[in-house]
mmCIF file of N, CA and C in Angstrom:
data_model
loop_
_atom_site.group_PDB
_atom_site.id
_atom_site.type_symbol
_atom_site.label_atom_id
_atom_site.label_comp_id
_atom_site.label_asym_id
_atom_site.label_seq_id
_atom_site.Cartn_x
_atom_site.Cartn_y
_atom_site.Cartn_z
ATOM 1 N N GLY I 1191 -12.503 -0.704 13.717
ATOM 2 C CA GLY I 1191 -11.226 -1.112 13.186
ATOM 3 C C GLY I 1191 -11.147 -0.886 11.693
ATOM 4 N N LEU I 1192 -10.003 -1.137 11.159
ATOM 5 C CA LEU I 1192 -9.784 -1.003 9.731
ATOM 6 C C LEU I 1192 -10.378 -2.187 8.993
ATOM 7 N N ALA I 1193 -11.061 -1.904 7.912
ATOM 8 C CA ALA I 1193 -11.559 -2.979 7.060
ATOM 9 C C ALA I 1193 -10.369 -3.631 6.367
ATOM 10 N N ALA I 1194 -10.522 -4.880 5.994
ATOM 11 C CA ALA I 1194 -9.421 -5.640 5.400
ATOM 12 C C ALA I 1194 -8.892 -5.008 4.118
ATOM 13 N N ASP I 1195 -9.730 -4.274 3.408
ATOM 14 C CA ASP I 1195 -9.275 -3.683 2.149
ATOM 15 C C ASP I 1195 -9.029 -2.179 2.247
ATOM 16 N N SER I 1196 -9.093 -1.616 3.455
ATOM 17 C CA SER I 1196 -8.873 -0.176 3.591
ATOM 18 C C SER I 1196 -7.394 0.147 3.391
ATOM 19 N N GLN I 1197 -7.157 1.375 2.967
ATOM 20 C CA GLN I 1197 -5.795 1.824 2.717
ATOM 21 C C GLN I 1197 -5.549 3.145 3.434
ATOM 22 N N ALA I 1198 -4.275 3.420 3.694
ATOM 23 C CA ALA I 1198 -3.902 4.688 4.318
ATOM 24 C C ALA I 1198 -2.645 5.229 3.657
ATOM 25 N N LEU I 1199 -2.651 6.526 3.459
ATOM 26 C CA LEU I 1199 -1.485 7.254 2.998
ATOM 27 C C LEU I 1199 -0.971 8.014 4.211
ATOM 28 N N ILE I 1200 0.274 7.749 4.585
ATOM 29 C CA ILE I 1200 0.872 8.323 5.787
ATOM 30 C C ILE I 1200 1.885 9.375 5.348
ATOM 31 N N PHE I 1201 1.731 10.593 5.831
ATOM 32 C CA PHE I 1201 2.639 11.671 5.450
ATOM 33 C C PHE I 1201 3.644 11.950 6.555
ATOM 34 N N ALA I 1202 4.908 12.024 6.158
ATOM 35 C CA ALA I 1202 5.993 12.453 7.032
ATOM 36 C C ALA I 1202 6.470 13.808 6.515
ATOM 37 N N ASN I 1203 7.166 14.553 7.343
ATOM 38 C CA ASN I 1203 7.631 15.878 6.921
ATOM 39 C C ASN I 1203 8.946 15.839 6.156
ATOM 40 N N THR I 1204 9.704 14.742 6.286
ATOM 41 C CA THR I 1204 10.978 14.612 5.573
ATOM 42 C C THR I 1204 11.151 13.175 5.098
ATOM 43 N N THR I 1205 12.049 12.989 4.148
ATOM 44 C CA THR I 1205 12.365 11.636 3.676
ATOM 45 C C THR I 1205 12.938 10.804 4.815
ATOM 46 N N LYS I 1206 13.815 11.406 5.608
ATOM 47 C CA LYS I 1206 14.415 10.694 6.746
ATOM 48 C C LYS I 1206 13.327 10.195 7.703
ATOM 49 N N GLU I 1207 12.350 11.041 7.981
ATOM 50 C CA GLU I 1207 11.247 10.663 8.865
ATOM 51 C C GLU I 1207 10.404 9.551 8.230
ATOM 52 N N ALA I 1208 10.148 9.645 6.931
ATOM 53 C CA ALA I 1208 9.370 8.613 6.229
ATOM 54 C C ALA I 1208 10.067 7.258 6.322
ATOM 55 N N LEU I 1209 11.364 7.250 6.123
ATOM 56 C CA LEU I 1209 12.120 5.995 6.205
ATOM 57 C C LEU I 1209 12.126 5.446 7.627
ATOM 58 N N ALA I 1210 12.265 6.316 8.617
ATOM 59 C CA ALA I 1210 12.251 5.870 10.016
ATOM 60 C C ALA I 1210 10.905 5.241 10.367
ATOM 61 N N ILE I 1211 9.821 5.838 9.894
ATOM 62 C CA ILE I 1211 8.489 5.283 10.150
ATOM 63 C C ILE I 1211 8.362 3.919 9.491
ATOM 64 N N ALA I 1212 8.711 3.840 8.218
ATOM 65 C CA ALA I 1212 8.549 2.591 7.465
ATOM 66 C C ALA I 1212 9.408 1.465 8.019
ATOM 67 N N ARG I 1213 10.529 1.810 8.631
ATOM 68 C CA ARG I 1213 11.452 0.788 9.151
ATOM 69 C C ARG I 1213 11.172 0.393 10.597
ATOM 70 N N HIS I 1214 10.240 1.067 11.248
ATOM 71 C CA HIS I 1214 9.909 0.705 12.623
ATOM 72 C C HIS I 1214 9.331 -0.710 12.604
ATOM 73 N N PRO I 1215 9.795 -1.604 13.493
ATOM 74 C CA PRO I 1215 9.349 -3.005 13.441
ATOM 75 C C PRO I 1215 7.833 -3.197 13.455
ATOM 76 N N ALA I 1216 7.114 -2.428 14.260
ATOM 77 C CA ALA I 1216 5.653 -2.593 14.329
ATOM 78 C C ALA I 1216 4.994 -2.179 13.019
ATOM 79 N N VAL I 1217 5.541 -1.171 12.386
ATOM 80 C CA VAL I 1217 4.989 -0.662 11.128
ATOM 81 C C VAL I 1217 5.404 -1.566 9.971
ATOM 82 N N GLU I 1218 6.659 -1.969 9.985
ATOM 83 C CA GLU I 1218 7.186 -2.838 8.932
ATOM 84 C C GLU I 1218 6.381 -4.131 8.841
ATOM 85 N N ALA I 1219 5.954 -4.639 9.994
ATOM 86 C CA ALA I 1219 5.178 -5.886 10.039
ATOM 87 C C ALA I 1219 3.832 -5.741 9.329
ATOM 88 N N LEU I 1220 3.338 -4.514 9.190
ATOM 89 C CA LEU I 1220 2.064 -4.270 8.505
ATOM 90 C C LEU I 1220 2.239 -4.124 6.995
ATOM 91 N N GLY I 1221 3.483 -4.184 6.531
ATOM 92 C CA GLY I 1221 3.731 -4.070 5.099
ATOM 93 C C GLY I 1221 3.724 -2.642 4.588
ATOM 94 N N VAL I 1222 3.997 -1.686 5.462
ATOM 95 C CA VAL I 1222 4.046 -0.281 5.057
ATOM 96 C C VAL I 1222 5.271 -0.072 4.168
ATOM 97 N N LYS I 1223 5.067 0.598 3.046
ATOM 98 C CA LYS I 1223 6.153 0.859 2.100
ATOM 99 C C LYS I 1223 6.427 2.356 2.028
ATOM 100 N N PRO I 1224 7.712 2.746 1.994
ATOM 101 C CA PRO I 1224 8.034 4.163 1.833
ATOM 102 C C PRO I 1224 8.049 4.560 0.355
ATOM 103 N N LEU I 1225 7.664 5.797 0.070
ATOM 104 C CA LEU I 1225 7.741 6.356 -1.278
ATOM 105 C C LEU I 1225 8.224 7.790 -1.126
ATOM 106 N N HIS I 1226 9.395 8.092 -1.702
ATOM 107 C CA HIS I 1226 9.984 9.424 -1.522
ATOM 108 C C HIS I 1226 10.809 9.821 -2.739
ATOM 109 N N SER I 1227 11.238 11.058 -2.757
ATOM 110 C CA SER I 1227 11.909 11.626 -3.927
ATOM 111 C C SER I 1227 13.318 11.098 -4.159
ATOM 112 N N ASP I 1228 13.926 10.442 -3.186
ATOM 113 C CA ASP I 1228 15.265 9.883 -3.383
ATOM 114 C C ASP I 1228 15.235 8.563 -4.149
ATOM 115 N N MET I 1229 14.053 8.036 -4.420
ATOM 116 C CA MET I 1229 13.910 6.781 -5.166
ATOM 117 C C MET I 1229 13.931 7.068 -6.665
ATOM 118 N N PRO I 1230 14.361 6.083 -7.452
ATOM 119 C CA PRO I 1230 14.237 6.237 -8.906
ATOM 120 C C PRO I 1230 12.758 6.360 -9.290
ATOM 121 N N GLN I 1231 12.480 7.118 -10.336
ATOM 122 C CA GLN I 1231 11.102 7.327 -10.774
ATOM 123 C C GLN I 1231 10.392 6.007 -11.051
ATOM 124 N N SER I 1232 11.109 5.037 -11.610
ATOM 125 C CA SER I 1232 10.480 3.743 -11.926
ATOM 126 C C SER I 1232 9.988 3.049 -10.657
ATOM 127 N N GLN I 1233 10.744 3.143 -9.575
ATOM 128 C CA GLN I 1233 10.336 2.532 -8.309
ATOM 129 C C GLN I 1233 9.133 3.274 -7.721
ATOM 130 N N ARG I 1234 9.152 4.605 -7.809
ATOM 131 C CA ARG I 1234 8.013 5.393 -7.326
ATOM 132 C C ARG I 1234 6.748 5.038 -8.100
ATOM 133 N N ASP I 1235 6.881 4.931 -9.432
ATOM 134 C CA ASP I 1235 5.725 4.575 -10.268
ATOM 135 C C ASP I 1235 5.185 3.203 -9.893
ATOM 136 N N TRP I 1236 6.092 2.235 -9.682
ATOM 137 C CA TRP I 1236 5.674 0.878 -9.329
ATOM 138 C C TRP I 1236 4.917 0.884 -7.998
ATOM 139 N N LEU I 1237 5.456 1.592 -7.004
ATOM 140 C CA LEU I 1237 4.802 1.656 -5.693
ATOM 141 C C LEU I 1237 3.435 2.326 -5.790
ATOM 142 N N LEU I 1238 3.353 3.430 -6.507
ATOM 143 C CA LEU I 1238 2.083 4.140 -6.637
ATOM 144 C C LEU I 1238 1.053 3.287 -7.378
ATOM 145 N N ASN I 1239 1.478 2.618 -8.437
ATOM 146 C CA ASN I 1239 0.558 1.731 -9.165
ATOM 147 C C ASN I 1239 0.127 0.546 -8.309
ATOM 148 N N SER I 1240 1.030 0.026 -7.496
ATOM 149 C CA SER I 1240 0.682 -1.076 -6.585
ATOM 150 C C SER I 1240 -0.312 -0.605 -5.532
ATOM 151 N N PHE I 1241 -0.155 0.619 -5.066
ATOM 152 C CA PHE I 1241 -1.088 1.193 -4.097
ATOM 153 C C PHE I 1241 -2.453 1.398 -4.753
ATOM 154 N N ARG I 1242 -2.456 1.972 -5.929
ATOM 155 C CA ARG I 1242 -3.725 2.175 -6.652
ATOM 156 C C ARG I 1242 -4.419 0.848 -6.937
ATOM 157 N N GLY I 1243 -3.627 -0.180 -7.235
ATOM 158 C CA GLY I 1243 -4.171 -1.508 -7.518
ATOM 159 C C GLY I 1243 -4.482 -2.312 -6.266
ATOM 160 N N ARG I 1244 -4.328 -1.671 -5.105
ATOM 161 C CA ARG I 1244 -4.640 -2.269 -3.803
ATOM 162 C C ARG I 1244 -3.754 -3.473 -3.451
ATOM 163 N N ARG I 1245 -2.584 -3.548 -4.057
ATOM 164 C CA ARG I 1245 -1.621 -4.593 -3.693
ATOM 165 C C ARG I 1245 -0.775 -4.147 -2.501
ATOM 166 N N ILE I 1246 -0.788 -2.855 -2.228
ATOM 167 C CA ILE I 1246 -0.141 -2.273 -1.044
ATOM 168 C C ILE I 1246 -1.224 -1.510 -0.294
ATOM 169 N N ARG I 1247 -1.320 -1.745 1.007
ATOM 170 C CA ARG I 1247 -2.360 -1.069 1.806
ATOM 171 C C ARG I 1247 -1.895 0.245 2.400
ATOM 172 N N PHE I 1248 -0.602 0.329 2.704
ATOM 173 C CA PHE I 1248 -0.098 1.498 3.418
ATOM 174 C C PHE I 1248 1.167 2.035 2.758
ATOM 175 N N LEU I 1249 1.146 3.325 2.435
ATOM 176 C CA LEU I 1249 2.327 4.017 1.913
ATOM 177 C C LEU I 1249 2.677 5.146 2.863
ATOM 178 N N VAL I 1250 3.959 5.281 3.166
ATOM 179 C CA VAL I 1250 4.424 6.438 3.931
ATOM 180 C C VAL I 1250 5.238 7.289 2.963
ATOM 181 N N THR I 1251 4.906 8.563 2.903
ATOM 182 C CA THR I 1251 5.489 9.435 1.894
ATOM 183 C C THR I 1251 5.703 10.837 2.445
ATOM 184 N N THR I 1252 6.203 11.682 1.592
ATOM 185 C CA THR I 1252 6.391 13.095 1.919
ATOM 186 C C THR I 1252 5.390 13.896 1.084
ATOM 187 N N ASP I 1253 5.583 15.189 1.004
ATOM 188 C CA ASP I 1253 4.681 16.012 0.204
ATOM 189 C C ASP I 1253 4.733 15.679 -1.285
ATOM 190 N N LEU I 1254 5.603 14.774 -1.663
ATOM 191 C CA LEU I 1254 5.675 14.303 -3.046
ATOM 192 C C LEU I 1254 4.302 13.866 -3.554
ATOM 193 N N LEU I 1255 3.490 13.279 -2.679
ATOM 194 C CA LEU I 1255 2.162 12.806 -3.083
ATOM 195 C C LEU I 1255 1.028 13.691 -2.572
ATOM 196 N N SER I 1256 1.355 14.894 -2.132
ATOM 197 C CA SER I 1256 0.298 15.734 -1.558
ATOM 198 C C SER I 1256 -0.489 16.518 -2.604
ATOM 199 N N ARG I 1257 0.023 16.594 -3.814
ATOM 200 C CA ARG I 1257 -0.666 17.360 -4.863
ATOM 201 C C ARG I 1257 -0.656 16.593 -6.179
ATOM 202 N N GLY I 1258 -1.720 16.788 -6.939
ATOM 203 C CA GLY I 1258 -1.753 16.277 -8.303
ATOM 204 C C GLY I 1258 -1.870 14.776 -8.442
ATOM 205 N N ILE I 1259 -2.127 14.081 -7.361
ATOM 206 C CA ILE I 1259 -2.251 12.626 -7.400
ATOM 207 C C ILE I 1259 -3.672 12.271 -6.995
ATOM 208 N N ASP I 1260 -4.368 11.555 -7.852
ATOM 209 C CA ASP I 1260 -5.723 11.119 -7.527
ATOM 210 C C ASP I 1260 -5.667 9.670 -7.066
ATOM 211 N N LEU I 1261 -6.180 9.421 -5.894
ATOM 212 C CA LEU I 1261 -6.201 8.072 -5.321
ATOM 213 C C LEU I 1261 -7.642 7.730 -4.967
ATOM 214 N N PRO I 1262 -8.430 7.325 -5.964
ATOM 215 C CA PRO I 1262 -9.858 7.052 -5.732
ATOM 216 C C PRO I 1262 -10.073 6.034 -4.611
ATOM 217 N N GLY I 1263 -11.025 6.339 -3.752
ATOM 218 C CA GLY I 1263 -11.392 5.407 -2.692
ATOM 219 C C GLY I 1263 -10.463 5.381 -1.496
ATOM 220 N N LEU I 1264 -9.472 6.271 -1.447
ATOM 221 C CA LEU I 1264 -8.556 6.287 -0.298
ATOM 222 C C LEU I 1264 -9.332 6.679 0.955
ATOM 223 N N GLN I 1265 -9.326 5.803 1.945
ATOM 224 C CA GLN I 1265 -10.122 6.016 3.150
ATOM 225 C C GLN I 1265 -9.420 6.852 4.213
ATOM 226 N N TYR I 1266 -8.104 6.701 4.327
ATOM 227 C CA TYR I 1266 -7.396 7.337 5.443
ATOM 228 C C TYR I 1266 -6.149 8.077 4.981
ATOM 229 N N VAL I 1267 -5.961 9.250 5.562
ATOM 230 C CA VAL I 1267 -4.711 9.985 5.454
ATOM 231 C C VAL I 1267 -4.239 10.193 6.889
ATOM 232 N N VAL I 1268 -2.987 9.841 7.143
ATOM 233 C CA VAL I 1268 -2.404 10.005 8.476
ATOM 234 C C VAL I 1268 -1.226 10.962 8.345
ATOM 235 N N LEU I 1269 -1.231 12.000 9.145
ATOM 236 C CA LEU I 1269 -0.105 12.923 9.191
ATOM 237 C C LEU I 1269 0.681 12.586 10.448
ATOM 238 N N PHE I 1270 1.903 12.080 10.250
ATOM 239 C CA PHE I 1270 2.720 11.664 11.384
ATOM 240 C C PHE I 1270 2.992 12.845 12.308
ATOM 241 N N ARG I 1271 3.119 14.012 11.721
ATOM 242 C CA ARG I 1271 3.228 15.280 12.449
ATOM 243 C C ARG I 1271 2.574 16.333 11.576
ATOM 244 N N PRO I 1272 2.084 17.410 12.147
ATOM 245 C CA PRO I 1272 1.480 18.436 11.295
ATOM 246 C C PRO I 1272 2.540 19.099 10.415
ATOM 247 N N PRO I 1273 2.159 19.503 9.215
ATOM 248 C CA PRO I 1273 3.105 20.214 8.357
ATOM 249 C C PRO I 1273 3.376 21.612 8.909
ATOM 250 N N GLU I 1274 4.360 22.273 8.342
ATOM 251 C CA GLU I 1274 4.748 23.600 8.822
ATOM 252 C C GLU I 1274 3.675 24.654 8.587
ATOM 253 N N ASP I 1275 2.858 24.479 7.547
ATOM 254 C CA ASP I 1275 1.852 25.501 7.261
ATOM 255 C C ASP I 1275 0.510 24.858 6.919
ATOM 256 N N PRO I 1276 -0.579 25.599 7.090
ATOM 257 C CA PRO I 1276 -1.914 25.056 6.820
ATOM 258 C C PRO I 1276 -2.116 24.586 5.379
ATOM 259 N N THR I 1277 -1.465 25.235 4.419
ATOM 260 C CA THR I 1277 -1.615 24.817 3.020
ATOM 261 C C THR I 1277 -1.142 23.380 2.840
ATOM 262 N N GLY I 1278 -0.054 23.020 3.503
ATOM 263 C CA GLY I 1278 0.438 21.642 3.450
ATOM 264 C C GLY I 1278 -0.592 20.669 3.987
ATOM 265 N N TYR I 1279 -1.258 21.059 5.063
ATOM 266 C CA TYR I 1279 -2.313 20.208 5.628
ATOM 267 C C TYR I 1279 -3.446 20.035 4.625
ATOM 268 N N ILE I 1280 -3.876 21.126 4.029
ATOM 269 C CA ILE I 1280 -5.000 21.081 3.089
ATOM 270 C C ILE I 1280 -4.683 20.157 1.915
ATOM 271 N N HIS I 1281 -3.474 20.248 1.378
ATOM 272 C CA HIS I 1281 -3.105 19.387 0.251
ATOM 273 C C HIS I 1281 -3.008 17.918 0.665
ATOM 274 N N ARG I 1282 -2.422 17.662 1.825
ATOM 275 C CA ARG I 1282 -2.318 16.274 2.296
ATOM 276 C C ARG I 1282 -3.702 15.695 2.572
ATOM 277 N N ALA I 1283 -4.499 16.427 3.316
ATOM 278 C CA ALA I 1283 -5.845 15.952 3.667
ATOM 279 C C ALA I 1283 -6.702 15.758 2.427
ATOM 280 N N GLY I 1284 -6.426 16.522 1.390
ATOM 281 C CA GLY I 1284 -7.204 16.451 0.162
ATOM 282 C C GLY I 1284 -7.022 15.188 -0.644
ATOM 283 N N ARG I 1285 -6.161 14.289 -0.199
ATOM 284 C CA ARG I 1285 -5.982 13.009 -0.900
ATOM 285 C C ARG I 1285 -7.125 12.054 -0.595
ATOM 286 N N THR I 1286 -7.881 12.307 0.455
ATOM 287 C CA THR I 1286 -9.013 11.444 0.803
ATOM 288 C C THR I 1286 -10.312 12.232 0.696
ATOM 289 N N GLY I 1287 -11.414 11.510 0.646
ATOM 290 C CA GLY I 1287 -12.719 12.155 0.587
ATOM 291 C C GLY I 1287 -12.990 12.835 -0.735
ATOM 292 N N ARG I 1288 -12.385 12.339 -1.798
ATOM 293 C CA ARG I 1288 -12.551 12.960 -3.111
ATOM 294 C C ARG I 1288 -13.799 12.431 -3.811
ATOM 295 N N ALA I 1289 -14.324 13.224 -4.702
ATOM 296 C CA ALA I 1289 -15.482 12.842 -5.529
ATOM 297 C C ALA I 1289 -16.651 12.350 -4.682
ATOM 298 N N GLY I 1290 -16.825 12.970 -3.518
ATOM 299 C CA GLY I 1290 -17.955 12.607 -2.674
ATOM 300 C C GLY I 1290 -17.743 11.378 -1.814
ATOM 301 N N ASP I 1291 -16.598 10.700 -1.975
ATOM 302 C CA ASP I 1291 -16.296 9.549 -1.114
ATOM 303 C C ASP I 1291 -15.954 10.055 0.283
ATOM 304 N N GLY I 1292 -16.245 9.249 1.280
ATOM 305 C CA GLY I 1292 -15.873 9.601 2.641
ATOM 306 C C GLY I 1292 -14.393 9.373 2.856
ATOM 307 N N GLY I 1293 -13.879 9.922 3.917
ATOM 308 C CA GLY I 1293 -12.485 9.710 4.261
ATOM 309 C C GLY I 1293 -12.193 10.327 5.609
ATOM 310 N N GLU I 1294 -11.111 9.871 6.213
ATOM 311 C CA GLU I 1294 -10.702 10.388 7.522
ATOM 312 C C GLU I 1294 -9.266 10.841 7.464
ATOM 313 N N VAL I 1295 -8.987 11.928 8.173
ATOM 314 C CA VAL I 1295 -7.628 12.425 8.309
ATOM 315 C C VAL I 1295 -7.274 12.371 9.788
ATOM 316 N N VAL I 1296 -6.149 11.744 10.093
ATOM 317 C CA VAL I 1296 -5.656 11.648 11.463
ATOM 318 C C VAL I 1296 -4.316 12.369 11.506
ATOM 319 N N THR I 1297 -4.191 13.314 12.421
ATOM 320 C CA THR I 1297 -2.942 14.052 12.577
ATOM 321 C C THR I 1297 -2.388 13.777 13.963
ATOM 322 N N LEU I 1298 -1.184 13.256 14.015
ATOM 323 C CA LEU I 1298 -0.516 13.008 15.290
ATOM 324 C C LEU I 1298 0.277 14.261 15.657
ATOM 325 N N TYR I 1299 0.143 14.695 16.892
ATOM 326 C CA TYR I 1299 0.878 15.878 17.319
ATOM 327 C C TYR I 1299 1.104 15.829 18.819
ATOM 328 N N ASP I 1300 2.093 16.617 19.260
ATOM 329 C CA ASP I 1300 2.335 16.750 20.694
ATOM 330 C C ASP I 1300 2.153 18.220 21.074
ATOM 331 N N LYS I 1301 2.398 18.532 22.327
ATOM 332 C CA LYS I 1301 2.159 19.896 22.820
ATOM 333 C C LYS I 1301 2.933 20.945 22.023
ATOM 334 N N GLY I 1302 4.135 20.593 21.600
ATOM 335 C CA GLY I 1302 4.951 21.535 20.836
ATOM 336 C C GLY I 1302 4.369 21.861 19.468
ATOM 337 N N ASP I 1303 3.523 20.975 18.955
ATOM 338 C CA ASP I 1303 2.888 21.180 17.649
ATOM 339 C C ASP I 1303 1.572 21.951 17.744
ATOM 340 N N TRP I 1304 1.120 22.244 18.955
ATOM 341 C CA TRP I 1304 -0.196 22.860 19.123
ATOM 342 C C TRP I 1304 -0.357 24.175 18.351
ATOM 343 N N PRO I 1305 0.651 25.075 18.337
ATOM 344 C CA PRO I 1305 0.484 26.301 17.543
ATOM 345 C C PRO I 1305 0.219 26.011 16.057
ATOM 346 N N LYS I 1306 0.878 24.998 15.508
ATOM 347 C CA LYS I 1306 0.624 24.615 14.110
ATOM 348 C C LYS I 1306 -0.807 24.127 13.950
ATOM 349 N N MET I 1307 -1.274 23.333 14.899
ATOM 350 C CA MET I 1307 -2.639 22.806 14.819
ATOM 351 C C MET I 1307 -3.660 23.941 14.894
ATOM 352 N N GLN I 1308 -3.398 24.934 15.728
ATOM 353 C CA GLN I 1308 -4.312 26.079 15.820
ATOM 354 C C GLN I 1308 -4.390 26.822 14.486
ATOM 355 N N LYS I 1309 -3.242 27.014 13.840
ATOM 356 C CA LYS I 1309 -3.229 27.685 12.536
ATOM 357 C C LYS I 1309 -3.996 26.867 11.495
ATOM 358 N N ILE I 1310 -3.846 25.550 11.542
ATOM 359 C CA ILE I 1310 -4.560 24.671 10.606
ATOM 360 C C ILE I 1310 -6.065 24.773 10.841
ATOM 361 N N MET I 1311 -6.481 24.749 12.108
ATOM 362 C CA MET I 1311 -7.915 24.853 12.409
ATOM 363 C C MET I 1311 -8.481 26.199 11.956
ATOM 364 N N GLU I 1312 -7.715 27.267 12.150
ATOM 365 C CA GLU I 1312 -8.166 28.586 11.697
ATOM 366 C C GLU I 1312 -8.301 28.621 10.178
ATOM 367 N N ALA I 1313 -7.300 28.094 9.478
ATOM 368 C CA ALA I 1313 -7.303 28.132 8.010
ATOM 369 C C ALA I 1313 -8.406 27.264 7.410
ATOM 370 N N THR I 1314 -8.686 26.128 8.051
ATOM 371 C CA THR I 1314 -9.695 25.204 7.510
ATOM 372 C C THR I 1314 -11.079 25.448 8.099
ATOM 373 N N LYS I 1315 -11.144 26.343 9.081
ATOM 374 C CA LYS I 1315 -12.409 26.639 9.771
ATOM 375 C C LYS I 1315 -13.046 25.367 10.346
ATOM 376 N N GLN I 1316 -12.184 24.526 10.903
ATOM 377 C CA GLN I 1316 -12.645 23.276 11.506
ATOM 378 C C GLN I 1316 -12.101 23.163 12.921
ATOM 379 N N ASN I 1317 -12.866 22.481 13.753
ATOM 380 C CA ASN I 1317 -12.370 22.068 15.058
ATOM 381 C C ASN I 1317 -12.146 20.575 14.963
ATOM 382 N N PHE I 1318 -11.005 20.134 15.417
ATOM 383 C CA PHE I 1318 -10.678 18.723 15.328
ATOM 384 C C PHE I 1318 -11.027 18.003 16.611
ATOM 385 N N GLU I 1319 -11.379 16.758 16.472
ATOM 386 C CA GLU I 1319 -11.648 15.895 17.622
ATOM 387 C C GLU I 1319 -10.313 15.392 18.142
ATOM 388 N N ASN I 1320 -10.060 15.596 19.423
ATOM 389 C CA ASN I 1320 -8.814 15.128 20.027
ATOM 390 C C ASN I 1320 -9.012 13.759 20.644
ATOM 391 N N SER I 1321 -8.039 12.895 20.444
ATOM 392 C CA SER I 1321 -8.064 11.544 21.003
ATOM 393 C C SER I 1321 -6.676 11.204 21.510
ATOM 394 N N SER I 1322 -6.622 10.263 22.419
ATOM 395 C CA SER I 1322 -5.335 9.745 22.869
ATOM 396 C C SER I 1322 -4.863 8.700 21.875
ATOM 397 N N LEU I 1323 -3.570 8.484 21.863
ATOM 398 C CA LEU I 1323 -3.026 7.436 21.000
ATOM 399 C C LEU I 1323 -3.485 6.072 21.491
ATOM 400 N N PRO I 1324 -3.736 5.150 20.571
ATOM 401 C CA PRO I 1324 -4.081 3.794 20.997
ATOM 402 C C PRO I 1324 -2.857 3.111 21.602
ATOM 403 N N THR I 1325 -3.112 2.137 22.440
ATOM 404 C CA THR I 1325 -2.014 1.367 23.012
ATOM 405 C C THR I 1325 -1.455 0.443 21.934
ATOM 406 N N GLU I 1326 -0.282 -0.094 22.188
ATOM 407 C CA GLU I 1326 0.327 -1.029 21.234
ATOM 408 C C GLU I 1326 -0.579 -2.243 21.031
ATOM 409 N N GLU I 1327 -1.202 -2.712 22.109
ATOM 410 C CA GLU I 1327 -2.108 -3.862 22.014
ATOM 411 C C GLU I 1327 -3.325 -3.533 21.140
ATOM 412 N N GLU I 1328 -3.879 -2.330 21.299
ATOM 413 C CA GLU I 1328 -5.020 -1.921 20.469
ATOM 414 C C GLU I 1328 -4.628 -1.850 18.998
ATOM 415 N N LEU I 1329 -3.436 -1.334 18.729
ATOM 416 C CA LEU I 1329 -2.964 -1.278 17.349
ATOM 417 C C LEU I 1329 -2.849 -2.674 16.755
ATOM 418 N N ARG I 1330 -2.262 -3.576 17.513
ATOM 419 C CA ARG I 1330 -2.107 -4.956 17.016
ATOM 420 C C ARG I 1330 -3.459 -5.606 16.761
ATOM 421 N N SER I 1331 -4.398 -5.433 17.676
ATOM 422 C CA SER I 1331 -5.699 -6.088 17.512
ATOM 423 C C SER I 1331 -6.437 -5.531 16.299
ATOM 424 N N HIS I 1332 -6.315 -4.230 16.024
ATOM 425 C CA HIS I 1332 -6.954 -3.648 14.836
ATOM 426 C C HIS I 1332 -6.266 -4.126 13.570
ATOM 427 N N ALA I 1333 -4.946 -4.160 13.593
ATOM 428 C CA ALA I 1333 -4.200 -4.534 12.390
ATOM 429 C C ALA I 1333 -4.467 -5.979 12.004
ATOM 430 N N TYR I 1334 -4.534 -6.851 12.977
ATOM 431 C CA TYR I 1334 -4.695 -8.265 12.652
ATOM 432 C C TYR I 1334 -6.149 -8.680 12.536
ATOM 433 N N ALA I 1335 -7.062 -7.831 12.999
ATOM 434 C CA ALA I 1335 -8.484 -8.124 12.820
ATOM 435 C C ALA I 1335 -8.891 -7.845 11.379
ATOM 436 N N ALA I 1336 -8.114 -7.006 10.714
ATOM 437 C CA ALA I 1336 -8.455 -6.599 9.337
ATOM 438 C C ALA I 1336 -8.094 -7.625 8.311
#
């Protein structure tokens, strides 16, 4: 399960998708906050600083945070769907595991996304471990155990 102080950066492909994820009742209950380009810069700065200061555990964002942002100690990156191209994956995944720290990247995809996943695996020269989605009960037990 997730440690009580672990954090995750969740990537969506669009602002609309990021907002839909953040507003989902199960996700909202975990305190997930959206961060996207339609927000005023001051609000984005506050959210990012709160995340860095570990006052926020989960941020859902777009490619706005995929480059040029250092998030020391970030344990998890979750891609709600694979990006359109492998470069997007590399930049998103690169937010974790920096400076020799460990990290995990989880990419959610369906059968229609498989061609994108194949391109990502070819570009990164990696084979990914496939898993089924956890049940709602498993998600709740992990979230509240932390």
